[in-house]
mmCIF file of C-alpha atoms in Angstrom:
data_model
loop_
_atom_site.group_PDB
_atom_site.id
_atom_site.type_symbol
_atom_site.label_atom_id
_atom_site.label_comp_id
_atom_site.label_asym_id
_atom_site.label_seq_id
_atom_site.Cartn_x
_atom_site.Cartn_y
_atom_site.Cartn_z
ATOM 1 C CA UNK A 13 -1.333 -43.344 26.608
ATOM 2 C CA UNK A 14 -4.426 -41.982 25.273
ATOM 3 C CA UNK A 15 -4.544 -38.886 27.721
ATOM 4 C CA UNK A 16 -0.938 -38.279 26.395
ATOM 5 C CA UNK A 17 -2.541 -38.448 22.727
ATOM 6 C CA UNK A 18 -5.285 -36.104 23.502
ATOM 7 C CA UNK A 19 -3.045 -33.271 25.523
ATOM 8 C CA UNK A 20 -0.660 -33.493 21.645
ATOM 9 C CA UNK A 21 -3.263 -33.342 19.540
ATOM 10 C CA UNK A 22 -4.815 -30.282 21.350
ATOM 11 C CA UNK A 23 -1.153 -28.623 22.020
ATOM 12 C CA UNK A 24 -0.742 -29.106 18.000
ATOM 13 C CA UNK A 25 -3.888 -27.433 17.208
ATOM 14 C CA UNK A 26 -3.488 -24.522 19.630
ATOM 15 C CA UNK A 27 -0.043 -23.986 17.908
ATOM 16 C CA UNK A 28 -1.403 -22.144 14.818
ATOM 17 C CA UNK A 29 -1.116 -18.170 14.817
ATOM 18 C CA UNK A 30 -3.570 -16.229 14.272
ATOM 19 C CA UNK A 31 -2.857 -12.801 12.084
ATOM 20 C CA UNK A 32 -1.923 -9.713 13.213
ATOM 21 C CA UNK A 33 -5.403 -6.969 12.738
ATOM 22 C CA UNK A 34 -4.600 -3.249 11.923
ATOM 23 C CA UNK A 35 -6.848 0.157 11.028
ATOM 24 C CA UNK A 36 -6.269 0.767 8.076
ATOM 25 C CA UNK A 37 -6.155 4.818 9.004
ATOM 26 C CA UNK A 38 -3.629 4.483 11.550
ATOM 27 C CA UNK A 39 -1.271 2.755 8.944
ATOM 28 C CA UNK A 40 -1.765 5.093 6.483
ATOM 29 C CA UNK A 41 -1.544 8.453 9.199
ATOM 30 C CA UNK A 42 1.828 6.735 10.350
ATOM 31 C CA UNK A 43 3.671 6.235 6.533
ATOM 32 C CA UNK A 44 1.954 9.764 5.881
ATOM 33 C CA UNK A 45 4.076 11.336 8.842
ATOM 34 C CA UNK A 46 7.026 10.013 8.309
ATOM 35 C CA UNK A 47 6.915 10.372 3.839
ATOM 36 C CA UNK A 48 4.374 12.695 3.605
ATOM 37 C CA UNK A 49 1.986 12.973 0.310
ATOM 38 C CA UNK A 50 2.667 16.147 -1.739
ATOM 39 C CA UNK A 51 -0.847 18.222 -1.458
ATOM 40 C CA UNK A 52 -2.790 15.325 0.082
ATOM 41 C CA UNK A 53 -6.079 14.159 -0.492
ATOM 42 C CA UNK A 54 -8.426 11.752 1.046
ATOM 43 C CA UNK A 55 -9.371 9.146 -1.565
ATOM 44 C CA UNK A 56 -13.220 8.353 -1.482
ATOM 45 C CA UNK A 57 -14.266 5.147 -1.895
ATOM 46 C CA UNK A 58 -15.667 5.759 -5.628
ATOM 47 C CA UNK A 59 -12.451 7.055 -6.511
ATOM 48 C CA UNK A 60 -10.692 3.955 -5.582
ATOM 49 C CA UNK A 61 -13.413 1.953 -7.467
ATOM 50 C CA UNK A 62 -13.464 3.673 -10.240
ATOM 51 C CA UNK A 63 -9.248 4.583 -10.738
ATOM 52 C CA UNK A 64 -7.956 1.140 -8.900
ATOM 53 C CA UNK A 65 -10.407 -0.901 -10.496
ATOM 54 C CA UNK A 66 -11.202 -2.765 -6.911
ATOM 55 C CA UNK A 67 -14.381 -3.851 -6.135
ATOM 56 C CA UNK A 68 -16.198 -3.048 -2.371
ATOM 57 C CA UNK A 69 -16.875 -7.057 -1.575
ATOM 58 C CA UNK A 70 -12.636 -7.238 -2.404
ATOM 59 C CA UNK A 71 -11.620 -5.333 0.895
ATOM 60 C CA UNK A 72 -12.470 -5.363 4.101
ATOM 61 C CA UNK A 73 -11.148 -2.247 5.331
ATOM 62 C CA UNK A 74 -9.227 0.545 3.088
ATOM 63 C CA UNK A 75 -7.937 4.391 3.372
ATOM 64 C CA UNK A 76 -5.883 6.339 1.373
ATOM 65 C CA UNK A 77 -4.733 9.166 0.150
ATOM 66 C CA UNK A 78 -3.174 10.775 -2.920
ATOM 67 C CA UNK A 79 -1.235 14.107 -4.624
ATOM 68 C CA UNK A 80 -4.027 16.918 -5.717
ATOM 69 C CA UNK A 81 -0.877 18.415 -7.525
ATOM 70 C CA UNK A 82 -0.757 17.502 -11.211
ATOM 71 C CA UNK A 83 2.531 17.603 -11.194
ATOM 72 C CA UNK A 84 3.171 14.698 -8.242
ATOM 73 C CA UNK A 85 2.478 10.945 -8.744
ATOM 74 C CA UNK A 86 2.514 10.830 -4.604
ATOM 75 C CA UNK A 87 -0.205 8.061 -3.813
ATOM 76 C CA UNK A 88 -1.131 5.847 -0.566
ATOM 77 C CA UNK A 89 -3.402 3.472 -0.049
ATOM 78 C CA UNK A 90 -3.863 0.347 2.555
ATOM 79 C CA UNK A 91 -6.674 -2.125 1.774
ATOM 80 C CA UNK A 92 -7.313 -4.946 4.528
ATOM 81 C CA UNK A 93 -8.493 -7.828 1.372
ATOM 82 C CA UNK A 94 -11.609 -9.684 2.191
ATOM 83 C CA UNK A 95 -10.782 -13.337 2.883
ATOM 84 C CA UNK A 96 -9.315 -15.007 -0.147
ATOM 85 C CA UNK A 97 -9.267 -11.775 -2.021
ATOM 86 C CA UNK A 98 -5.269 -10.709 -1.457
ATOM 87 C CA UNK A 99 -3.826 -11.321 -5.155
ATOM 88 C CA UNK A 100 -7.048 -9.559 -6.296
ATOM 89 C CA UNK A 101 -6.258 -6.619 -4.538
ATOM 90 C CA UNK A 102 -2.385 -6.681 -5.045
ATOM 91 C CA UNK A 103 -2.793 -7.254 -9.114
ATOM 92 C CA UNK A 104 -5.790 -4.320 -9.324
ATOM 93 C CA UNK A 105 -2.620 -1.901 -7.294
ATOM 94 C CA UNK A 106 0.035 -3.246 -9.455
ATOM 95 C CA UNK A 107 -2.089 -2.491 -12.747
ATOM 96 C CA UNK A 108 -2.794 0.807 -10.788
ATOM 97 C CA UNK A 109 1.031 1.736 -9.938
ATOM 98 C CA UNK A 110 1.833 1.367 -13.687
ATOM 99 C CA UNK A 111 -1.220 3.093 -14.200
ATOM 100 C CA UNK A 112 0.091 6.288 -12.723
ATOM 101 C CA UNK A 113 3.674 5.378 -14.013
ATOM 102 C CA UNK A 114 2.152 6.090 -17.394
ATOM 103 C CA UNK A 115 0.689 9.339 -17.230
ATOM 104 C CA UNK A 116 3.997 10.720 -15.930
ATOM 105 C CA UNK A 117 5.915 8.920 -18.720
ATOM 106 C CA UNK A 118 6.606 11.531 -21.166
ATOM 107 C CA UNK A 119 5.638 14.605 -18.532
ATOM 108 C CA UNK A 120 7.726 14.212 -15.183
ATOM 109 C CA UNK A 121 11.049 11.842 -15.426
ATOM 110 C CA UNK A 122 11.773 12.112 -11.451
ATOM 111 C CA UNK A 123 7.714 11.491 -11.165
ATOM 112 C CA UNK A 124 7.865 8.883 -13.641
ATOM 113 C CA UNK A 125 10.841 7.281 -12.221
ATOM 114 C CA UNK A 126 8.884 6.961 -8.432
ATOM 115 C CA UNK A 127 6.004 5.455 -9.750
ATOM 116 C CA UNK A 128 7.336 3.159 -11.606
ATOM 117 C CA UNK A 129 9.162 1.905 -8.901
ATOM 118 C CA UNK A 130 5.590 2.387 -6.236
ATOM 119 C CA UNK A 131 6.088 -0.244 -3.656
ATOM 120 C CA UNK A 132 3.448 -2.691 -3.299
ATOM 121 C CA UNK A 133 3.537 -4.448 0.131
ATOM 122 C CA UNK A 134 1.778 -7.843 1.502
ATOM 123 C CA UNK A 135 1.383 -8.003 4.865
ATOM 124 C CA UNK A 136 -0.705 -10.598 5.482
ATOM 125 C CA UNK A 137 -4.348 -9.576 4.086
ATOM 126 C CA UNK A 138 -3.260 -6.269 4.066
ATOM 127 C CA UNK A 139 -1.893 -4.562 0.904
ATOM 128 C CA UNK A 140 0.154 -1.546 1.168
ATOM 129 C CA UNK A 141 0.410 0.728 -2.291
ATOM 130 C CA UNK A 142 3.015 3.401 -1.896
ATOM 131 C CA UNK A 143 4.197 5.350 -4.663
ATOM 132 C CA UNK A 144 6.234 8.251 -2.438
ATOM 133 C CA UNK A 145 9.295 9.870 -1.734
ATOM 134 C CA UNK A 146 11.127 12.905 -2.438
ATOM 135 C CA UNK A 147 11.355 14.215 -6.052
ATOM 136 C CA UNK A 148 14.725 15.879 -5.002
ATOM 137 C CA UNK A 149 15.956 12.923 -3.659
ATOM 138 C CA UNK A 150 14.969 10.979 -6.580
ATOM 139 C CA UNK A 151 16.878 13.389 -9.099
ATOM 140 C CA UNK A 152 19.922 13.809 -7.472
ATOM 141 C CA UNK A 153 20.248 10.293 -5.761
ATOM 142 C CA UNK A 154 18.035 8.066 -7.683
ATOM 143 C CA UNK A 155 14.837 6.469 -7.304
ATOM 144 C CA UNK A 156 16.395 3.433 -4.952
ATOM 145 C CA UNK A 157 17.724 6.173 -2.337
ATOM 146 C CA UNK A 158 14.357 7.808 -2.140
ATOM 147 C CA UNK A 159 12.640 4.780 -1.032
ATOM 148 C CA UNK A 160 14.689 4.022 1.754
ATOM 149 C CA UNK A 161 12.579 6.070 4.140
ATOM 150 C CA UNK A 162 9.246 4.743 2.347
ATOM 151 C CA UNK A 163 10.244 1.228 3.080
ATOM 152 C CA UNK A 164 11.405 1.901 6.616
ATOM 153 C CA UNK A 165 7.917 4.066 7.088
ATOM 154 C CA UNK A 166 5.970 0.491 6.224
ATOM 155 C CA UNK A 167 7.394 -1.870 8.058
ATOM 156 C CA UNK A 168 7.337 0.800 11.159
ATOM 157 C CA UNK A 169 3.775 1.051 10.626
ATOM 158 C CA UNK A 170 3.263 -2.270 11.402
ATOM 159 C CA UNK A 171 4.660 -3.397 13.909
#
């Protein structure tokens, strides 16, 4: 009776999953391929302090990239969140998205229209910011049509 006990308890405890690592990079090289970013750049890491408003000790792991064009909102970043630090990261992207929303406001509609509709993706302590897509696509099919491919880039990236 007890050995049965002890082989339950341990088969219980082994049970739990552990979560799924990633590079950061490779995610963001595989959503770039399939939606690229108009004009990319590399974000450095005092750009993403400074315009996202996250802090180093917040993340784990990040890369990104975003438009050089003025006249493109196109932005992607991935940011593995230090333990406990996941909302952190997702409300400092969120504030971010509608950030960049805001500056193409009363400038770019179609640009406008893609930001303010920038995914922002949990996957486990990663956090996926993707404001993308094509501004054609966007104008003459709307905003929800252009993000079909953005969406199907992100959950292809990790898997």
């Amino acid at each position: 009776m007890a050995l049965a006990l002890s082989v339950s308890l341990f088969t219980a405890c082994g049970g739990k999953e552990t979560e799924a690592s990633y590079d950061v990079n490779e995610i963001v090289t595989k959503i770039n391929e399939a939606v690229p970013v108009a004009m990319a750049g590399d974000l450095t890491e005092e750009e993403l302090t400074m315009m996202v408003g996250i802090n180093a000790e917040d993340m784990a792991s990040w890369a990104g990239k975003y438009s050089m064009a003025n006249v493109s909102a196109d932005r992607l970043i991935v940011i593995e969140a230090a333990e406990g630090k996941v909302d952190v990261v997702k409300t400092a992207l969120e504030a971010y998205r509608d950030n960049v929303a805001a500056q193409f406001e009363l400038y770019l509609a179609p640009q406008y229209e893609k930001a303010k509709a920038g995914r922002i993706v949990v996957k486990g302590n990663y956090v996926v910011l993707a404001i993308l897509g094509d501004a054609i696509v966007v104008e003459d099919e709307g905003v929800d049509a252009a993000y079909v491919p953005v969406d199907a880039a992100i959950d292809e990236a990790f898997k």
